[in-house]
Coordinates of N, CA and C in Angstrom, one line a residue:
A1 N -73.6 6.7 54.2 CA -73.1 7.3 53.4 C -71.7 5.8 53.1
S2 N -71.2 5.5 54.2 CA -70.4 4.7 54.3 C -71.0 3.3 53.7
K3 N -72.5 2.9 53.7 CA -73.1 1.8 53.0 C -73.3 2.1 51.5
Q4 N -73.3 3.1 50.9 CA -73.6 3.6 49.9 C -72.2 3.7 49.2
L5 N -71.1 3.6 49.5 CA -69.7 3.9 49.3 C -69.4 2.1 49.2
S6 N -70.0 1.3 50.2 CA -69.4 -0.4 49.9 C -70.6 -0.6 49.0
Q7 N -71.5 -0.1 48.6 CA -72.8 -0.6 47.3 C -71.9 -0.3 46.3
A8 N -71.3 0.9 46.2 CA -70.8 1.3 44.9 C -69.4 0.5 44.6
S9 N -68.9 0.4 45.8 CA -67.6 -0.4 45.7 C -67.6 -1.8 45.2
K10 N -68.5 -2.1 45.7 CA -69.1 -4.0 45.4 C -69.6 -3.9 44.0
A11 N -70.3 -2.7 43.7 CA -71.3 -3.0 42.2 C -69.4 -2.6 41.2
E12 N -68.9 -1.9 41.4 CA -67.4 -1.5 40.8 C -66.6 -2.6 40.5
K13 N -66.7 -3.4 41.5 CA -65.8 -4.9 41.9 C -66.7 -5.7 41.0
E14 N -67.9 -6.0 41.3 CA -68.5 -6.9 40.0 C -68.3 -6.6 38.5
A15 N -68.5 -5.3 38.3 CA -68.2 -4.8 37.0 C -66.7 -5.2 36.3
L16 N -65.9 -4.7 37.4 CA -64.2 -5.3 37.2 C -64.3 -6.8 37.1
E17 N -65.0 -7.3 38.0 CA -64.6 -8.7 37.9 C -65.6 -9.5 36.5
K18 N -66.5 -8.9 36.2 CA -67.2 -9.3 34.9 C -66.5 -8.9 33.6
D19 N -65.9 -7.3 33.7 CA -64.5 -7.1 32.5 C -63.4 -8.1 32.8
L20 N -62.9 -8.0 33.8 CA -61.9 -9.4 33.9 C -62.2 -10.8 33.2
S21 N -63.3 -11.2 33.6 CA -63.9 -12.8 33.0 C -63.8 -12.8 31.2
K22 N -64.6 -11.2 30.9 CA -64.7 -11.2 29.4 C -62.8 -11.2 28.8
A23 N -62.4 -10.5 29.2 CA -61.0 -10.2 28.7 C -60.2 -11.6 29.0
R24 N -60.5 -12.6 30.3 CA -59.8 -13.8 30.1 C -60.5 -14.8 29.1
E25 N -61.7 -14.7 28.5 CA -62.5 -15.4 27.9 C -61.6 -14.9 26.3
S26 N -61.5 -13.6 26.1 CA -61.1 -13.0 24.9 C -59.6 -13.6 24.6
A27 N -59.1 -13.6 25.9 CA -57.6 -14.2 26.0 C -57.4 -15.7 25.5
A28 N -58.8 -16.6 26.2 CA -58.4 -17.8 26.0 C -58.8 -18.1 24.6
E29 N -59.7 -16.9 23.8 CA -60.2 -17.3 22.3 C -59.4 -16.8 21.3
L30 N -58.4 -16.1 21.7 CA -57.1 -15.7 21.2 C -55.8 -16.5 21.1
E31 N -56.1 -17.0 22.0 CA -55.0 -18.0 22.5 C -55.2 -19.6 21.4
A32 N -56.6 -19.6 21.4 CA -57.1 -20.8 20.4 C -56.9 -20.4 18.9
K33 N -57.0 -19.3 19.0 CA -56.8 -18.9 17.4 C -55.7 -18.8 17.2
I34 N -54.5 -18.6 18.1 CA -52.8 -18.3 17.8 C -52.5 -19.8 17.7
A35 N -53.0 -20.9 18.5 CA -52.7 -22.5 18.8 C -53.2 -22.7 17.2
A36 N -54.4 -22.6 16.9 CA -54.7 -23.2 15.4 C -53.9 -22.5 14.2
K37 N -53.6 -21.2 14.7 CA -52.9 -20.5 13.0 C -51.1 -21.1 13.4
E38 N -50.7 -21.7 14.4 CA -49.4 -22.4 14.9 C -49.3 -23.8 14.2
A39 N -50.4 -24.4 14.4 CA -50.8 -25.7 14.0 C -51.0 -25.7 12.2
G40 N -51.6 -24.8 12.0 CA -51.6 -24.2 10.2 C -50.1 -24.0 9.6
V41 N -49.4 -23.3 10.3 CA -48.0 -22.9 10.0 C -47.1 -24.2 10.0
K42 N -47.5 -25.2 11.3 CA -46.4 -26.4 11.4 C -46.9 -27.2 10.0
E43 N -48.3 -27.5 9.8 CA -48.6 -28.4 8.9 C -48.1 -27.7 7.4
L44 N -48.1 -26.5 7.3 CA -47.6 -25.9 6.1 C -46.0 -26.0 5.8
E45 N -45.1 -26.0 6.8 CA -43.9 -26.4 6.8 C -43.8 -27.9 6.8
G46 N -44.7 -28.6 7.4 CA -45.0 -30.3 6.8 C -44.9 -30.5 5.3
R47 N -46.0 -29.8 5.1 CA -46.1 -29.9 3.8 C -44.8 -29.3 2.6
S48 N -44.6 -28.3 3.1 CA -43.1 -27.4 2.4 C -41.7 -28.4 2.2
K49 N -41.6 -28.9 3.7 CA -40.6 -29.8 3.7 C -40.9 -31.3 2.9
T50 N -42.0 -32.0 2.7 CA -42.5 -32.8 2.1 C -42.2 -32.5 0.4
L51 N -42.6 -31.4 0.0 CA -42.4 -30.9 -1.4 C -41.1 -30.7 -1.8
Q52 N -40.3 -30.0 -0.8 CA -38.8 -29.8 -1.1 C -38.3 -31.1 -1.3
E53 N -38.7 -32.3 -0.5 CA -38.0 -33.7 -0.7 C -38.1 -33.9 -1.9
K54 N -39.4 -34.1 -2.2 CA -39.8 -34.8 -3.7 C -38.8 -34.0 -4.6
A55 N -39.1 -32.6 -4.9 CA -38.5 -31.5 -5.7 C -37.2 -32.2 -6.0
D56 N -36.2 -32.3 -4.5 CA -34.6 -33.0 -4.3 C -34.5 -34.0 -5.1
G57 N -35.8 -34.9 -4.9 CA -35.7 -36.3 -5.4 C -35.7 -36.3 -6.9
L58 N -36.7 -35.7 -7.2 CA -37.0 -35.2 -9.1 C -35.7 -34.8 -9.8
Q59 N -35.0 -33.8 -8.7 CA -34.0 -33.0 -9.3 C -32.9 -34.5 -9.4
K60 N -32.6 -35.0 -8.5 CA -31.5 -36.4 -8.5 C -32.1 -36.9 -9.7
E61 N -33.3 -37.5 -9.7 CA -33.7 -38.5 -10.8 C -33.3 -38.0 -12.3
L62 N -33.7 -36.4 -12.4 CA -33.1 -35.9 -13.7 C -32.0 -35.5 -14.0
T63 N -31.2 -35.5 -12.6 CA -29.8 -35.3 -13.2 C -29.4 -36.7 -13.6
T64 N -29.6 -37.7 -12.5 CA -29.1 -38.9 -13.2 C -29.6 -39.6 -15.2
S65 N -31.0 -39.3 -15.2 CA -31.4 -39.2 -16.2 C -30.4 -38.7 -17.4
A66 N -30.1 -37.4 -17.1 CA -29.5 -36.5 -17.9 C -28.1 -37.1 -18.4
K67 N -27.4 -37.6 -17.3 CA -26.1 -38.3 -17.6 C -26.3 -39.8 -18.6
A68 N -27.3 -40.4 -17.9 CA -27.4 -41.7 -18.7 C -27.6 -41.4 -20.1
A69 N -28.8 -40.2 -20.5 CA -28.8 -39.7 -21.5 C -27.3 -39.3 -22.5
E70 N -26.7 -38.6 -22.0 CA -25.4 -38.2 -22.3 C -24.6 -39.1 -22.7
K71 N -24.3 -40.2 -21.8 CA -23.6 -41.4 -21.9 C -24.1 -42.1 -23.2
A72 N -25.5 -42.2 -23.4 CA -25.8 -43.1 -24.6 C -25.4 -42.4 -25.7
K73 N -26.0 -41.1 -25.5 CA -25.5 -40.0 -26.9 C -23.8 -40.4 -27.2
S74 N -23.1 -40.3 -26.2 CA -21.5 -40.7 -26.7 C -21.6 -41.8 -27.1
E75 N -22.2 -42.7 -26.7 CA -21.6 -44.2 -27.0 C -22.4 -44.4 -28.5
A76 N -23.5 -43.5 -28.9 CA -23.8 -43.9 -30.3 C -23.3 -43.2 -31.2
E77 N -22.7 -42.1 -30.8 CA -21.8 -41.3 -31.5 C -20.5 -41.8 -32.0
A78 N -19.7 -42.6 -30.7 CA -18.7 -43.3 -31.1 C -19.1 -44.7 -31.9
R79 N -20.2 -45.1 -31.8 CA -20.5 -46.4 -32.5 C -20.7 -46.2 -34.2
I80 N -21.5 -45.2 -34.3 CA -21.6 -44.1 -35.8 C -20.4 -44.1 -36.3
S81 N -19.2 -43.6 -35.6 CA -18.2 -43.3 -36.1 C -17.5 -44.5 -36.3
E82 N -17.3 -45.6 -35.8 CA -16.8 -46.6 -35.5 C -17.3 -47.5 -37.1
L83 N -18.8 -47.5 -37.1 CA -19.2 -48.1 -38.2 C -19.1 -47.1 -39.7
K84 N -18.7 -45.6 -40.0 CA -18.4 -45.3 -40.6 C -17.0 -45.5 -41.3
E85 N -16.1 -45.6 -40.4 CA -15.0 -46.2 -40.5 C -14.4 -47.3 -41.4
K86 N -15.7 -48.6 -40.6 CA -15.9 -49.8 -41.3 C -15.9 -49.9 -42.7
M87 N -17.1 -48.9 -43.1 CA -18.1 -48.7 -43.9 C -16.8 -47.9 -45.4
E88 N -16.2 -47.3 -45.2 CA -15.2 -46.5 -45.6 C -14.1 -47.5 -46.2
A89 N -13.8 -48.2 -45.1 CA -12.6 -49.5 -45.5 C -13.1 -50.1 -46.6
K90 N -14.5 -50.8 -46.1 CA -15.1 -51.7 -47.4 C -15.3 -50.9 -48.5
E91 N -16.1 -49.9 -48.8 CA -15.7 -49.3 -50.0 C -14.5 -49.0 -50.5
Q92 N -13.2 -48.6 -49.9 CA -12.2 -48.9 -50.7 C -11.6 -50.6 -51.1
Q93 N -11.8 -51.1 -50.0 CA -11.6 -52.5 -50.5 C -12.2 -52.9 -51.9
A94 N -13.5 -52.5 -51.7 CA -14.6 -53.1 -53.0 C -14.3 -52.1 -54.1
A95 N -13.7 -50.9 -53.7 CA -12.9 -50.4 -55.1 C -11.8 -50.7 -56.0
K96 N -10.8 -51.1 -55.1 CA -9.9 -52.1 -55.2 C -10.0 -53.1 -56.1
A97 N -11.0 -54.0 -55.4 CA -11.4 -55.1 -56.1 C -11.8 -55.0 -57.4
L98 N -12.6 -53.8 -57.5 CA -13.2 -53.6 -58.7 C -12.3 -53.4 -60.0
A99 N -11.3 -52.9 -59.3 CA -10.2 -52.1 -60.3 C -9.3 -53.1 -60.8
Q100 N -9.1 -54.1 -59.7 CA -8.3 -55.2 -60.2 C -9.0 -56.7 -60.8
A101 N -10.2 -56.2 -60.6 CA -10.9 -57.5 -61.7 C -10.9 -56.5 -62.8
K102 N -11.3 -55.4 -62.9 CA -11.5 -54.9 -64.3 C -10.2 -54.7 -65.1
S103 N -8.6 -54.9 -64.8 CA -7.5 -54.6 -65.2 C -7.5 -56.3 -65.4
E104 N -7.8 -57.5 -64.7 CA -7.8 -58.7 -65.3 C -8.5 -58.9 -66.6
A105 N -10.0 -58.5 -66.5 CA -10.9 -58.8 -67.5 C -10.0 -58.1 -68.5
T106 N -9.5 -56.6 -68.9 CA -8.9 -56.1 -69.8 C -7.9 -57.1 -70.6
E107 N -6.7 -57.5 -69.5 CA -5.6 -58.3 -69.7 C -6.1 -59.6 -70.6
N108 N -7.2 -60.1 -69.6 CA -7.8 -61.3 -70.5 C -8.0 -61.3 -71.6
L109 N -8.9 -60.1 -71.9 CA -9.5 -59.9 -73.2 C -8.3 -60.0 -74.2
E110 N -7.2 -59.1 -74.0 CA -6.4 -59.1 -74.7 C -5.6 -60.0 -75.2
K111 N -5.2 -61.0 -74.3 CA -4.7 -62.2 -74.2 C -5.6 -62.9 -75.2
G112 N -7.0 -63.0 -75.2 CA -8.0 -63.9 -75.8 C -8.0 -63.3 -77.3
Q113 N -7.6 -61.8 -77.3 CA -8.0 -61.6 -78.7 C -6.6 -62.0 -79.6
G114 N -5.5 -61.7 -78.6 CA -4.1 -62.0 -79.5 C -4.2 -63.7 -79.7
K115 N -4.8 -64.7 -79.0 CA -4.9 -66.5 -79.4 C -5.8 -66.4 -81.0
L116 N -6.9 -65.3 -80.5 CA -7.7 -65.6 -82.0 C -7.2 -65.0 -83.0
Q117 N -6.4 -63.9 -82.9 CA -5.7 -64.0 -83.9 C -5.0 -64.6 -84.4
A118 N -4.2 -65.4 -83.7 CA -3.5 -66.2 -84.0 C -3.8 -67.5 -84.5
L119 N -5.0 -68.1 -83.9 CA -5.4 -69.1 -84.5 C -6.1 -69.1 -85.6
E120 N -6.9 -67.6 -85.9 CA -7.3 -67.4 -87.3 C -6.0 -67.2 -88.3
A121 N -5.2 -66.8 -88.0 CA -3.6 -66.9 -88.9 C -3.7 -68.5 -89.1
E122 N -3.6 -69.3 -88.3 CA -3.3 -70.5 -88.4 C -4.3 -71.6 -89.5
L123 N -5.4 -70.8 -89.0 CA -6.3 -71.5 -89.8 C -6.3 -71.4 -91.3
A124 N -6.2 -69.9 -91.4 CA -5.8 -69.4 -92.9 C -4.7 -70.0 -93.5
S125 N -3.4 -70.4 -92.9 CA -2.1 -71.1 -93.3 C -2.8 -72.4 -93.4
L126 N -3.6 -72.7 -92.7 CA -4.0 -74.5 -93.0 C -4.8 -74.6 -93.9
K127 N -5.7 -73.8 -93.9 CA -6.4 -73.8 -95.4 C -5.6 -73.5 -96.5
K128 N -4.7 -72.5 -96.6 CA -3.9 -72.5 -97.5 C -3.1 -73.8 -98.2
Q129 N -2.6 -74.6 -97.1 CA -1.9 -75.7 -97.0 C -3.1 -76.8 -98.0
S130 N -4.2 -76.7 -96.8 CA -5.3 -77.8 -97.6 C -5.5 -77.7 -98.8
G131 N -5.6 -76.0 -99.3 CA -5.9 -76.1 -100.8 C -4.8 -76.5 -101.8
A132 N -3.6 -76.3 -101.1 CA -2.6 -76.7 -101.9 C -2.4 -78.0 -102.1
A133 N -2.7 -79.1 -100.8 CA -2.8 -80.3 -100.9 C -3.7 -80.9 -101.5
A134 N -5.0 -80.2 -101.9 CA -6.3 -80.8 -102.7 C -5.9 -80.4 -104.1
G135 N -5.1 -79.5 -104.5 CA -4.9 -79.1 -105.5 C -3.6 -80.4 -106.5
D136 N -2.8 -80.5 -105.3 CA -1.8 -81.4 -105.7 C -2.5 -82.9 -105.8
A137 N -3.8 -83.4 -105.1 CA -4.5 -84.1 -104.9 C -5.1 -84.3 -106.4
Q138 N -5.4 -83.4 -106.8 CA -6.4 -83.2 -107.9 C -5.4 -83.8 -109.3
K139 N -4.4 -83.5 -109.3 CA -3.6 -83.0 -109.8 C -2.9 -84.5 -110.4
R140 N -2.5 -85.4 -109.2 CA -2.0 -86.5 -109.1 C -3.2 -87.6 -109.6
I141 N -4.5 -87.1 -109.1 CA -5.8 -88.2 -109.8 C -5.6 -87.9 -111.1
I142 N -5.5 -86.7 -111.7 CA -5.7 -86.8 -113.2 C -4.4 -87.2 -114.4
S143 N -3.5 -87.3 -113.3 CA -1.9 -88.1 -113.9 C -2.6 -89.3 -113.7
L144 N -3.1 -90.0 -112.8 CA -3.0 -91.5 -112.5 C -3.9 -91.8 -113.8
E145 N -5.2 -91.2 -113.8 CA -6.2 -91.3 -114.9 C -6.0 -91.5 -116.2
S146 N -4.7 -90.3 -116.4 CA -4.3 -90.6 -117.7 C -3.3 -91.4 -117.9
E147 N -2.5 -92.1 -116.9 CA -1.4 -93.4 -117.1 C -2.5 -94.4 -117.1
L148 N -3.7 -94.6 -116.7 CA -4.7 -95.5 -117.0 C -5.4 -95.5 -118.1
A149 N -5.7 -94.8 -118.7 CA -6.2 -94.4 -120.0 C -5.7 -94.5 -120.9

């Protein structure tokens, strides 16, 4: 009976050792799987960090570009305003110059018409004097001819 008990105990011990060996293999497989998962997580964390850094860089570039665009817009608006003011000033100067030229032209035309009227009156007077002198000369010629005859 003792021998049977010893054999049964030995068989149980071998079965337990076999189970323990299988459990150790399973544990090793699980540890390998856990290590692989942890490596995957670390890789994903690295990728995530890299993507976040890229996103931060792009955000910074976007902010810089937006500021530069706003500055350029502000400068362009200021330049447009300045050019409008200059254009309005030149338009006012042109309007004043046109009004001055028109006034001077009207004045010169009126002076010219006055001179023309004075010259026409003088011409009429000269024609009258010339006609009278011609008449006197004709009379004198007739008088001299009658004296000669």
